[in-house]
């Protein structure tokens, strides 16, 4: 049938079905160059398998298609391929690692091994030649080696053993092609040989030092079994091959008892001066790759048969033959020492440590570069405002512009002086501004990437943010030295160019966002910056002059939480807002003019707070009132339906870069979201499916239904009934507890009673939080009606409670941490605090903090009330009586 002779990924071909997820991975740029790149097809087909963050990618280079093997939640740390290229095993390096075996023809995971090596993940994996067995080696100091019969449904390994830490990190392992019960692993300093059966796993660690052969050995790189089945080889950083002789039984059945065999180093053969990085054995040849980019073929007696090299090839990380090379009529003579017949082998794929993949045609020693990616962290991406173009910048200075519809690269430029930290297109799409790690700023032509003017060097540290104004008249940057710098477009000799306007150290902690907007009463740009010092700073650009940047407003936007990102909120009504997200998983709306906090809302809670947010550009066919927010957390990308109201079903997120997201960009038409992974050197393209997001929100329920589910026990639980009781008790108290006249039962309570009910439910807001809550309700209708709201009903109170309370409650861990900060060490080394010191801190210390930390100190009367309540000194009416307290002591 066609299925079995087809190339990998056949079942993926044809039109992709629309995903049922709001975000689906569409394309992956870059790859992990420290892991092997495998060729999955024969002949002239260029089908590669490589790792991109937590995804294995099957990339059909000539067909312009990718197929993604998704299943890992952590970054993939190792992979291997069966000899027939049918099966791929991947493993990750996270705390709950997975080992997954994939069918490359269908892309389906056929076996998942859970909890193989809890805690540290997997450092090495190999598959036997018959594809029946896997061996995995854990990461971490005390390594564990496990053998798995992956076709069996059992959850435990066939056998396992633990290695001693002094063996070093064993990060390479390979089976003996002629005996699946034997494999070898190595670290930089120790080679280990293994024999296993269903009953046990035995290993031997033959010694090899400089004194063994009175010669420098170097660090071990990779090992392989010789095709004569009595020897093994290991390559070293000194350019030598270690020859190991193994004494073993003549035959070993699967059921036979394994006896540890004796292995020793018999020769140390100097092959070359440069370090050997790759070693593999084909049917009748030994192949090495080195740091000079050379691939050499040897016969069984280590005599050179062929050498392939190219001046532009860096240190080799992996060599992959599409399939075992066709043997000549007499294989023995072809690889013989006499060389009476010409040496032949199949074409192969090279991957190098500088993130380049090459196809080598052995008939003409032709090195064809088929992939060249970033060599260092990919930290900056930006989408063109009018075309399907994506600019990608990395710390190695490589800037590439990519047509993400085709997809294909269009143009690139390498900056040798420093790395690229941030990118931004201007609203017209004519310029591309780049901020660098050395503080320089380049303004480039968006098409050719040629500089439009001399580079600016006014920042003392790496430029972390860069943005154009809506009219392209201003360019603003923020740097890691907490300064904001503004550049202005001017006319010089009839030509429009850019000049430095002014800079200012407007923050004293890292700047999280800079944002251009438009003045409400004119078309003039306005500029804001948000810092971890909790300051929202607005600059007066019209009043600023050369070397003088004027601040028009400085507002503190948080009391305890740290603001992390900033965006202009879409105009849903009369009032206009600025949207922020903070470290406590809250999103806040501030009036753009007064900067008053108008609303606090529960944001997405997917393991870490929102790091970056962007309003998704709306398509012309969609409802103008339908707006969406794209965001990234530490390791996830997500979408949020606007207006935000705290409903958790209106948001979704997916793991994108387990080791951290560095940047976010949205396509001009809102169809795609792009994420950059920083140190994983990858960029992922996500296709947006808004219908799936809306469907998920609809399934979550309407009105108060989603909020009931956030209460402990839900709508029918004890917590809700208690809340109702407090709600109606407040009505009784507001009418007078001892009143005898007929009660006026209402569905509302006065706003001034909000703090009492909040505290009764276990949420203890600060005075500032209380003011924000009351103002949120009081002015909720003011813009539309001109009147203040004076009461709140139960439904709105539940929303207010859920949106304002801590996202994950108050933990004992946080309380202990606070006392560790306040206390001091006694003679036993324990953290203690004197009662008098604690009372003094509560009354005085908070008032002495800096203006950015607005701790609220307690008055003596407030402290007395709290202590009376804690000590049970309340009278029957709920009030305390100071006269009943004994003041002595």
Coordinates of C-alpha atoms in Angstrom, one line a residue, residues 6 71 78 90 133 168 206 322 355 501 563 599 621 625 721 754 816 859:
X6 CA 5.3 7.0 1.5
X71 CA 2.7 16.6 23.2
X78 CA 16.8 14.5 23.4
X90 CA 11.4 12.2 22.1
X133 CA 13.5 -1.3 23.0
X168 CA 29.8 12.5 35.2
X206 CA 36.6 0.6 32.2
X322 CA 18.7 9.3 4.9
X355 CA 22.6 26.6 13.7
X501 CA 15.3 64.9 21.0
X563 CA 2.5 46.3 37.0
X599 CA -12.1 48.7 37.3
X621 CA -15.7 41.7 8.4
X625 CA -17.7 45.7 19.2
X721 CA -25.3 30.6 51.5
X754 CA -19.0 46.5 51.1
X816 CA 5.7 33.1 57.2
X859 CA -3.6 54.1 64.4

